[in-house]
mmCIF file of C-alpha atoms and ligand atoms in Angstrom:
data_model
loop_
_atom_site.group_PDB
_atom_site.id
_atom_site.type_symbol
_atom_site.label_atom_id
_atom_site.label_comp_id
_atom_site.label_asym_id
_atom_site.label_seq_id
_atom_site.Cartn_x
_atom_site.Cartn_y
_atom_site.Cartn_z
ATOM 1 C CA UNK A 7 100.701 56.248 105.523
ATOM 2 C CA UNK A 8 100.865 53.680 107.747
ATOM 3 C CA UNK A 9 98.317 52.458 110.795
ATOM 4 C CA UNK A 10 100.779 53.180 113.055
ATOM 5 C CA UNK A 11 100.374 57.332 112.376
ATOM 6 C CA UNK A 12 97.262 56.897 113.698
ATOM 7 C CA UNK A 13 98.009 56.350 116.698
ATOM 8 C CA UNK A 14 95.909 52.861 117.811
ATOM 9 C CA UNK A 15 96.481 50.428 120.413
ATOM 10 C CA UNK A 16 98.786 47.798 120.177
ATOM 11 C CA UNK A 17 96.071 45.536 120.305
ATOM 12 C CA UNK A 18 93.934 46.580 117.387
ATOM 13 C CA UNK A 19 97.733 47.310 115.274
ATOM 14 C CA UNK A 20 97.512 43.040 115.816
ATOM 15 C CA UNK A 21 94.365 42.591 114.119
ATOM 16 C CA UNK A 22 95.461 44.993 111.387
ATOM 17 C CA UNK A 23 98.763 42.832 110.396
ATOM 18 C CA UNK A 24 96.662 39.694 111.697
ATOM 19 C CA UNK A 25 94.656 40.652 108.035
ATOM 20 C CA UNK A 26 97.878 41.744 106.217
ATOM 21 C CA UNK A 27 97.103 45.511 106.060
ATOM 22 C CA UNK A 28 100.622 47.420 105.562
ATOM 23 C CA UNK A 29 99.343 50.976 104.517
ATOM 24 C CA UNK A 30 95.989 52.336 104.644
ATOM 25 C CA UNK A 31 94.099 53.039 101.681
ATOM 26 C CA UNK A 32 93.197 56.696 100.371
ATOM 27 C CA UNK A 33 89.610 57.102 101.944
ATOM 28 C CA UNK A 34 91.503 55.573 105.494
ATOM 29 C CA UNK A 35 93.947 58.159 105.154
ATOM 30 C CA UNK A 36 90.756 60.706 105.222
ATOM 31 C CA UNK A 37 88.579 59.020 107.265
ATOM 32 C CA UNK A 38 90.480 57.896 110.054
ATOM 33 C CA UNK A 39 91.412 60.998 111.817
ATOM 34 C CA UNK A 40 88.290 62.784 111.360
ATOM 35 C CA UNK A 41 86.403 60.363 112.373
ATOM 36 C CA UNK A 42 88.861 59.735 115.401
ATOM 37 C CA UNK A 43 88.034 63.563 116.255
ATOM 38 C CA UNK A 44 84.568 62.982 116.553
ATOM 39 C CA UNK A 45 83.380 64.628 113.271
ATOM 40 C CA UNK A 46 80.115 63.737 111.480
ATOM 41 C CA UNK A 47 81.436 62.129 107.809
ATOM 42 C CA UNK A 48 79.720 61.853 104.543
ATOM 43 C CA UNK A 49 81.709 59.465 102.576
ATOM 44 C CA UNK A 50 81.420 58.831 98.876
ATOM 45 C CA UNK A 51 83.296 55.254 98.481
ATOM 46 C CA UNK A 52 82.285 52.477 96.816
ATOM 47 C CA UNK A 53 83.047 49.257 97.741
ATOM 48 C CA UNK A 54 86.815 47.872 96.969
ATOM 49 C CA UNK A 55 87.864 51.016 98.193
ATOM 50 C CA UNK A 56 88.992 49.586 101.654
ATOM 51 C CA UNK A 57 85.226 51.493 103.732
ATOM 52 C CA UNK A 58 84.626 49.273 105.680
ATOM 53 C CA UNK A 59 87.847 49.372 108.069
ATOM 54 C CA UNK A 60 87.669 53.205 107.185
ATOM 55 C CA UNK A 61 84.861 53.035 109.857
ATOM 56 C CA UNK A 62 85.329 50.516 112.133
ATOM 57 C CA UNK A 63 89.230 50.626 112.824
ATOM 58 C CA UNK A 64 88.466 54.117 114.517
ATOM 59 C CA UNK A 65 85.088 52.978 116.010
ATOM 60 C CA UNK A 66 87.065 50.109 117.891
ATOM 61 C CA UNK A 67 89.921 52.562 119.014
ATOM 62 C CA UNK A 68 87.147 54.700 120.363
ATOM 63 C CA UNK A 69 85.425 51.544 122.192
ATOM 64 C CA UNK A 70 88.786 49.978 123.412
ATOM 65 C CA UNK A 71 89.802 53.411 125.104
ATOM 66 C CA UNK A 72 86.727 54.259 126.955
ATOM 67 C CA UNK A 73 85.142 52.575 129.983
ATOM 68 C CA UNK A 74 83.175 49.093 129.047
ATOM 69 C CA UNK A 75 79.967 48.346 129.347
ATOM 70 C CA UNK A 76 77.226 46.613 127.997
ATOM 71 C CA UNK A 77 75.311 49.042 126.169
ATOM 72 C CA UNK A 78 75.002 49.147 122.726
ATOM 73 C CA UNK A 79 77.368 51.611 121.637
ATOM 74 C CA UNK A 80 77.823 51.539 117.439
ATOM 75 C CA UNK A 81 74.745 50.610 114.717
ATOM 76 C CA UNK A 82 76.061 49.355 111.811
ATOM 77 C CA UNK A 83 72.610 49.688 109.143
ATOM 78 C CA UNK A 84 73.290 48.094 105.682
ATOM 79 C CA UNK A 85 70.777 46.692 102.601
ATOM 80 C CA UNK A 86 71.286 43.280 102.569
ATOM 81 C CA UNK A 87 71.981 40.534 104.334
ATOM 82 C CA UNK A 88 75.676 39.096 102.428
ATOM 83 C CA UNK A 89 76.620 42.743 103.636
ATOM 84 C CA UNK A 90 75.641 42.504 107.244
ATOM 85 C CA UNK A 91 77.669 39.204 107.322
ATOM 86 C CA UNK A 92 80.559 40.421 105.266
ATOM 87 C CA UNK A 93 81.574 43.456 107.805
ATOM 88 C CA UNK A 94 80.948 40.946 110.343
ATOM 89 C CA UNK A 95 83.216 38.958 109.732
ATOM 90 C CA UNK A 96 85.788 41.964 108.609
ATOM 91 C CA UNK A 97 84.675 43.568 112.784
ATOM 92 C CA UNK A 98 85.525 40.134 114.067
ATOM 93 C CA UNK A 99 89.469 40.281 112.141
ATOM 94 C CA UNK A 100 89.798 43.355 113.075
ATOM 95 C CA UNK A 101 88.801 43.425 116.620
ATOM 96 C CA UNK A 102 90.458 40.000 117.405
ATOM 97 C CA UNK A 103 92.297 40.765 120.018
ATOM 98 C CA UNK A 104 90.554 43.803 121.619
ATOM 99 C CA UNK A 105 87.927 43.127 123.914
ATOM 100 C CA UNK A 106 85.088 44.524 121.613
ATOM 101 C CA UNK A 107 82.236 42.183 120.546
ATOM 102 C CA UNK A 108 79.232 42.667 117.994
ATOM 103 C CA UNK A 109 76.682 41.034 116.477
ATOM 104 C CA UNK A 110 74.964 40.829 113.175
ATOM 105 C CA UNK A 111 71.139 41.137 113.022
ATOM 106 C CA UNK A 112 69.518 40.240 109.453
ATOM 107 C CA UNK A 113 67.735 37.367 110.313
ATOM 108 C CA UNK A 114 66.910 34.129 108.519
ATOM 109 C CA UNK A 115 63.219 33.552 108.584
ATOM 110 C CA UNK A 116 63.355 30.760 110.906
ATOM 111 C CA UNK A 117 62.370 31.503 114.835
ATOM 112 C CA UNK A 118 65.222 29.986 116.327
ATOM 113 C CA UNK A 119 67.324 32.904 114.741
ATOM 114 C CA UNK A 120 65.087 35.688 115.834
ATOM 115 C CA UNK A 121 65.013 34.442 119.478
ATOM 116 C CA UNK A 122 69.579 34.155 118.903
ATOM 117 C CA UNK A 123 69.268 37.677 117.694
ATOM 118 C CA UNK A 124 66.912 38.859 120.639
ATOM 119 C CA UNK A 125 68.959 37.040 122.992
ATOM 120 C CA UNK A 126 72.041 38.613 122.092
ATOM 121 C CA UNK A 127 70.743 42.476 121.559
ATOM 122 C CA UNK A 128 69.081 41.978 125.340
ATOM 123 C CA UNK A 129 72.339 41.233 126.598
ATOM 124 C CA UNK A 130 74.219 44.145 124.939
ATOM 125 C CA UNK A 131 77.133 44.148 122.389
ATOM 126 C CA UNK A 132 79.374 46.871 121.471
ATOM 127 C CA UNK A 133 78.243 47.049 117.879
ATOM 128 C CA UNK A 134 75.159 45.774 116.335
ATOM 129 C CA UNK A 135 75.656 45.595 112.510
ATOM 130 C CA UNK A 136 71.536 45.227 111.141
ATOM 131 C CA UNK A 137 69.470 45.259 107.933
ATOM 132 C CA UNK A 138 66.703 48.094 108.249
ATOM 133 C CA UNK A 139 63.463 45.962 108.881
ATOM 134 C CA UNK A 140 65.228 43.032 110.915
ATOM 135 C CA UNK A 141 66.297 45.671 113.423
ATOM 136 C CA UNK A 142 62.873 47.679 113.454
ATOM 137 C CA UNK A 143 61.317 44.202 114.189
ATOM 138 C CA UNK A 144 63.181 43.720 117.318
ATOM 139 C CA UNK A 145 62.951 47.608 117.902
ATOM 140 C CA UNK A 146 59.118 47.067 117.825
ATOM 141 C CA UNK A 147 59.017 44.024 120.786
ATOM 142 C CA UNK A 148 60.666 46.734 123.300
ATOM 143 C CA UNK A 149 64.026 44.921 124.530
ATOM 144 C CA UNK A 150 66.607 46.314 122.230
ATOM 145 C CA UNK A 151 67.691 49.832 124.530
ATOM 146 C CA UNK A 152 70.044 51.805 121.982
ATOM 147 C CA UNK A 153 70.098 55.381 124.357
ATOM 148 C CA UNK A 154 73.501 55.091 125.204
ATOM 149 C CA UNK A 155 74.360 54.793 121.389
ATOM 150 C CA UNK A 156 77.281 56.665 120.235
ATOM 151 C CA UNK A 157 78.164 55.756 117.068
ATOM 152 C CA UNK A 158 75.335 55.336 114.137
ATOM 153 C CA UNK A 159 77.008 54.557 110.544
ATOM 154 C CA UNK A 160 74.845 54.017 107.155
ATOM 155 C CA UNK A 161 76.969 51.741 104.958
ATOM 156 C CA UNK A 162 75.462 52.178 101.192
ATOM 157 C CA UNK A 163 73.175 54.448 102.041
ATOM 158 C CA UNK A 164 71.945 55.514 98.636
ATOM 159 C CA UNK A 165 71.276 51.699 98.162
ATOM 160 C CA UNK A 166 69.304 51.375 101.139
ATOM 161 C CA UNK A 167 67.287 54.444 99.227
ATOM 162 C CA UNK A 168 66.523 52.460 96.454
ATOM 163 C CA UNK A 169 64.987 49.377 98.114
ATOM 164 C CA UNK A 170 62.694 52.073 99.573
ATOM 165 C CA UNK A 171 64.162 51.850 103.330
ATOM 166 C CA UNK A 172 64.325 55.687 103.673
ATOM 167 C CA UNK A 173 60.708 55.847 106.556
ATOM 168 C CA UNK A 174 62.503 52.566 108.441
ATOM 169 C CA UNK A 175 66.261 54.280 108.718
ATOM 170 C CA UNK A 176 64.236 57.435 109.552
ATOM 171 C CA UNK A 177 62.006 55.126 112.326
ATOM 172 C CA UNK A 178 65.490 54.070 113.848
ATOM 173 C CA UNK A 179 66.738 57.187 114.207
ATOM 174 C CA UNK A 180 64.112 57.962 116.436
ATOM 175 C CA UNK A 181 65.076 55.582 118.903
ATOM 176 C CA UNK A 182 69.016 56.846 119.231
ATOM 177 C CA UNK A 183 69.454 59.792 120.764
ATOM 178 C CA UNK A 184 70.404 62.909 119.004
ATOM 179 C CA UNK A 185 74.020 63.415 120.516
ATOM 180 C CA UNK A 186 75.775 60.585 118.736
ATOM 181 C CA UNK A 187 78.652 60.545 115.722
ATOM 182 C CA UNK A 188 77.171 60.059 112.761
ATOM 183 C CA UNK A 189 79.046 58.221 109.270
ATOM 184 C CA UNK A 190 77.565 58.209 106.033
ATOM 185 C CA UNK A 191 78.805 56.278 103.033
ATOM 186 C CA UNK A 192 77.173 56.419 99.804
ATOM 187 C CA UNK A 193 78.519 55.573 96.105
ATOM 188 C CA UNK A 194 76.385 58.011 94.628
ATOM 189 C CA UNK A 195 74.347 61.585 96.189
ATOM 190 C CA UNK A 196 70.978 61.759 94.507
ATOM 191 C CA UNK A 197 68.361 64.031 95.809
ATOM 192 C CA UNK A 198 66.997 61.655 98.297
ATOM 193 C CA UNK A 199 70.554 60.724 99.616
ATOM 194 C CA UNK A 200 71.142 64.569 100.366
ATOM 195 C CA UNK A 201 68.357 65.100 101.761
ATOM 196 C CA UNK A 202 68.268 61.980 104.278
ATOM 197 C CA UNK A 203 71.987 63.533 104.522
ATOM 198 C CA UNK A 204 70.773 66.627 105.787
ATOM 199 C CA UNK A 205 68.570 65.385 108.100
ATOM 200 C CA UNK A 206 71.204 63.052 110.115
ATOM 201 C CA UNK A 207 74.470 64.785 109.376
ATOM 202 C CA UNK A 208 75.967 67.848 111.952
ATOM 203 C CA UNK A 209 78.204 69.959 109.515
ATOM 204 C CA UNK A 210 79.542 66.521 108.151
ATOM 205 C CA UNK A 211 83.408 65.993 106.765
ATOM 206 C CA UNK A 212 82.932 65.263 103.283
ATOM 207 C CA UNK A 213 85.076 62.757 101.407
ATOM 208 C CA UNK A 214 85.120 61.377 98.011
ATOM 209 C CA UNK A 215 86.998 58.889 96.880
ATOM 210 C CA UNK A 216 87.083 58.362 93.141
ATOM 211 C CA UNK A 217 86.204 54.359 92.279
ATOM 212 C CA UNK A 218 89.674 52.452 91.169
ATOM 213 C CA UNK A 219 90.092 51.846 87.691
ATOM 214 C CA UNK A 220 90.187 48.064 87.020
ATOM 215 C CA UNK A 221 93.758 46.090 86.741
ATOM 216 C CA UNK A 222 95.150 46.325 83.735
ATOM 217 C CA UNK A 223 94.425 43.242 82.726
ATOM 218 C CA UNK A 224 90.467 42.810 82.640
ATOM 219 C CA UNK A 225 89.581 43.072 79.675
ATOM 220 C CA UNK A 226 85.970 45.337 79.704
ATOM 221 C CA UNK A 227 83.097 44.778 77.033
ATOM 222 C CA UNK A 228 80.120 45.872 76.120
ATOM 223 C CA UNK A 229 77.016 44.902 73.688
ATOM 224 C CA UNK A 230 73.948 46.618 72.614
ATOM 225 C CA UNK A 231 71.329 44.603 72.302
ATOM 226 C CA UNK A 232 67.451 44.237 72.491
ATOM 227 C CA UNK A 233 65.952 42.434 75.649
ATOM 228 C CA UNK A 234 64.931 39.748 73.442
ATOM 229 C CA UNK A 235 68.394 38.978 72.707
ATOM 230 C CA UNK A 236 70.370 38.880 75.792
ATOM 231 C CA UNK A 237 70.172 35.605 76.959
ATOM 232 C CA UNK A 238 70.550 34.240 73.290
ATOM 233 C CA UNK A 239 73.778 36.771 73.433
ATOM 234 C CA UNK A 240 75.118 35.467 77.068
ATOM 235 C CA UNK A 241 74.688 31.792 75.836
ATOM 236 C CA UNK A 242 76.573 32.516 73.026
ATOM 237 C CA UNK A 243 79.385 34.014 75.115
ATOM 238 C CA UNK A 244 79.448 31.584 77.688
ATOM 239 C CA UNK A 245 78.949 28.548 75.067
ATOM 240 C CA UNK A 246 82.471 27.166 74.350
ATOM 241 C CA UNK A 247 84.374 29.187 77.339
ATOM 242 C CA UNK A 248 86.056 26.697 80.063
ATOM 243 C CA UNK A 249 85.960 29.172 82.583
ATOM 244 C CA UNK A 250 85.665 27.385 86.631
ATOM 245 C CA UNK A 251 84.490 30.526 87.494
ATOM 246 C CA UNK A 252 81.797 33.241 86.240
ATOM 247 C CA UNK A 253 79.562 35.743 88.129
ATOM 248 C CA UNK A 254 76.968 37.508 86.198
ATOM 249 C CA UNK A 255 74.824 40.218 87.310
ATOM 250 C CA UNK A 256 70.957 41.084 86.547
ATOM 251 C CA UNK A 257 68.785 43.605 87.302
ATOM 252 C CA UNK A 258 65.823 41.360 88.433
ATOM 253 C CA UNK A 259 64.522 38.275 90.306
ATOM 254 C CA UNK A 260 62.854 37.477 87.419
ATOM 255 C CA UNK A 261 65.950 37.974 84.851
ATOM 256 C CA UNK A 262 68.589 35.446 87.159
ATOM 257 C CA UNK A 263 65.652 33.239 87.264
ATOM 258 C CA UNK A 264 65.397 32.746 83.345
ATOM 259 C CA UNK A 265 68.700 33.345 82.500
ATOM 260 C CA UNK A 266 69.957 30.660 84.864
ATOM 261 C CA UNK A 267 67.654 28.240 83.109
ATOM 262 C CA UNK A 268 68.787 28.580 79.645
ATOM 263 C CA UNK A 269 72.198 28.446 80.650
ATOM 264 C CA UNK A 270 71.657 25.392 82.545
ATOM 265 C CA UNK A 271 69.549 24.027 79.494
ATOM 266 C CA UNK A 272 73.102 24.297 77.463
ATOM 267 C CA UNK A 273 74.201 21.973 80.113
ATOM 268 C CA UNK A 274 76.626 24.320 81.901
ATOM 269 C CA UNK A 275 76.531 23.885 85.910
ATOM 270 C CA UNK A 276 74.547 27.570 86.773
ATOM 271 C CA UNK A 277 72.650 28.519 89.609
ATOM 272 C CA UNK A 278 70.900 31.536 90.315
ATOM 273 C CA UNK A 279 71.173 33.611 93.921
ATOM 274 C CA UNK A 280 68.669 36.592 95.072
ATOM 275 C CA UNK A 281 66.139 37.570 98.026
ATOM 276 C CA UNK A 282 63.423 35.011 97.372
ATOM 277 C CA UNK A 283 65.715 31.811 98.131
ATOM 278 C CA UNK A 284 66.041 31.677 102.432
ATOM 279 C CA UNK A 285 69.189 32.293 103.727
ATOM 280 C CA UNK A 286 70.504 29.156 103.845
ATOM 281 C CA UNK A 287 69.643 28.408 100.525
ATOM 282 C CA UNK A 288 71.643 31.653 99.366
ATOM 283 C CA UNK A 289 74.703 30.341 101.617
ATOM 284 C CA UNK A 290 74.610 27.209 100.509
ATOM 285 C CA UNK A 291 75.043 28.660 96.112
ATOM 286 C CA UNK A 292 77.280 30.656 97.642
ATOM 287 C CA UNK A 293 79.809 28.171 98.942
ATOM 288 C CA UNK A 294 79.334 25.802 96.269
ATOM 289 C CA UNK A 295 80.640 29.032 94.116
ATOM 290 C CA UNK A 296 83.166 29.616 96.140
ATOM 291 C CA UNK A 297 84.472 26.431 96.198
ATOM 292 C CA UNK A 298 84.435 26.226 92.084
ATOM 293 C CA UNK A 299 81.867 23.331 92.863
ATOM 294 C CA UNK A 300 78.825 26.144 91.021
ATOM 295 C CA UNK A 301 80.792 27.014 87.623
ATOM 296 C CA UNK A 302 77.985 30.254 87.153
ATOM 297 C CA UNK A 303 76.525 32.407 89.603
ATOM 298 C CA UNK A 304 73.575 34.478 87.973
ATOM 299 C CA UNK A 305 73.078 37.299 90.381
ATOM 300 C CA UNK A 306 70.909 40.142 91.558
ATOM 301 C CA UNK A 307 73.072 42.275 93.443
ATOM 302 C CA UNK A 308 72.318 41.186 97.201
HETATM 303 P P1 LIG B 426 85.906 47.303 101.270
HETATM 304 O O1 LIG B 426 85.983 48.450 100.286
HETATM 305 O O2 LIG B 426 85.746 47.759 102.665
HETATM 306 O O3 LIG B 426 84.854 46.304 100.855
HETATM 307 O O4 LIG B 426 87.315 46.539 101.238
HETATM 308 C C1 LIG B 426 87.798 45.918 100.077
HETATM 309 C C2 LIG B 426 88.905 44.912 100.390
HETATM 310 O O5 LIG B 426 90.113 45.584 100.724
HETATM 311 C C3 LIG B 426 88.601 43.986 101.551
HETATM 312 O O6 LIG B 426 88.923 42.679 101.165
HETATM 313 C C4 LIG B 426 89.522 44.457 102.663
HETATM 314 O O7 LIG B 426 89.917 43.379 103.498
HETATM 315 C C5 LIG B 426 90.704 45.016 101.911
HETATM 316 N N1 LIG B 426 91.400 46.131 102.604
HETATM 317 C C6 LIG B 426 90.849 47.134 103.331
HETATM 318 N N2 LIG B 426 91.806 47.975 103.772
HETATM 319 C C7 LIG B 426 92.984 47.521 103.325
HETATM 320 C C8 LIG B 426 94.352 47.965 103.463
HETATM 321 N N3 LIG B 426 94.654 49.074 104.131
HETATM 322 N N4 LIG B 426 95.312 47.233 102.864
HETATM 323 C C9 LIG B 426 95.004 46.112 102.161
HETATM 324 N N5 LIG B 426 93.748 45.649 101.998
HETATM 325 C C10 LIG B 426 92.740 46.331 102.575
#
């Protein structure tokens, strides 16, 4: 299928083959035209899977063919910050050459970008695309005026969940009004997730979208150890490898934090990334990594 069956202006078909989109993935194929109809959606996707423009290529077509103004029309909530930037920066590809604008709102904890982000929400944007507690924060001062919303999406919903943001997503519903389209997309549907489901959903299209199976050439590994011997393990592994580039995982602050220091103890060029470095401290690891200047990235998942 390509974006063409769909039916979408000329201008947002630019932005598509501006990113070098040919066909559309399998949870675009689904999403797309329900979500064009105006149905609620509970997606289960995870990421890779091509979500994001699931959502927001049929979000713009909706904006681009209905009279402008500046209300705030679409919420974009996520968990984290990297993810808020991330389908930023996928909205501005794909709405390049359409008239639609958002913004991000996940803050920074300096003042000068909470007074960018109140400037811009008081002025209006088509889409907003937030972290739960930076948008309640400007919620709380009174100038943010989402009535006219239309579109409310929950990207990784069940994550949002688990960092325990289930009373803020229910405190910003209460400030969008109840007839709106509402998107859902969760890798996983435990209890909690159905029930938050429940409560936001109107007879939601359901989707799932099995995750894709790695290339065939990763190789995949595992090792079952004792706690005491992972980082021993992991500097063992990583010891004589040349590698420019390796990203590994934890499960805590406290794990990146002490694994990154024996690694860098072996000499190797590591650095750790996760919520208690400021955000410029986490862009700046990040671009070093990305520009093979960082060899290891030890990682919670932000
Ligand atoms: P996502 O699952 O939304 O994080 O997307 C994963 C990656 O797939 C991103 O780098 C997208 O730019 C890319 N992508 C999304 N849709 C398509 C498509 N139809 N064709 C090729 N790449 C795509």
């Amino acid at each position: 299928m390509t974006f063409h069956d769909f039916n979408f202006e000329a201008r947002l078909i630019e932005g598509i083959d501006a990113l070098g989109y040919e066909t559309a993935t399998p949870i675009q194929e689904q999403a797309i035209p329900a979500i064009l109809s105006g149905k609620d959606l509970i997606g289960s996707a995870q990421t890779g899977t091509g979500k994001t423009a699931a959502f927001l290529l049929p979000i713009i077509q909706k904006i681009i063919t209905t009279p402008h103004d500046d209300a705030i029309k679409a919420l974009v909530i996520v968990p984290t910050r990297e993810l808020a930037q991330q389908i930023d920066q996928h909205m501005e590809g794909l709405s390049y050459f359409t008239p639609v604008s958002s913004i991000p709102v996940y803050g920074g904890t300096d003042g000068a970008s909470f007074s960018r982000e109140r400037q811009a929400l008081s002025n209006g944007a088509d889409m907003v695309i937030c972290t739960p507690g930076r948008m309640i924060a400007h919620l709380n001062m009174g100038y943010v005026n989402l009535s006219s919303l239309r579109y409310l999406i929950l990207d990784e919903a069940d994550r949002m969940l688990d960092m325990g943001f289930y009373d803020d997503i229910l405190k910003i519903m209460s400030y969008v009004p109840p007839e709106r389209q509402t998107l859902c997309f969760t890798a996983t549907m435990p209890k909690d997730m159905r029930e938050l489901a429940r409560k936001i959903l109107k007879n939601p299209v359901e989707i799932n979208i099995a995750p894709s199976k790695p290339a065939e050439n990763i190789l995949q590994m595992a090792y079952v150890v004792y706690d005491t011997q992972k980082i021993p393990l992991v500097q063992y592994l990583l010891k004589d490898l040349k590698l420019r580039s390796i990203l590994i995982f934890c499960s805590t602050k406290s794990s990146t934090k002490a694994l990154s220091a024996a690694l860098k103890k072996l000499g190797l060029n590591a650095q750790e990334i996760h919520s208690d470095l400021d955000q410029s401290e986490r862009e700046k690891v990040l671009n070093k990594f990305r520009s093979k200047e960082l060899n290891i990235l030890v990682a919670t998942d932000i």
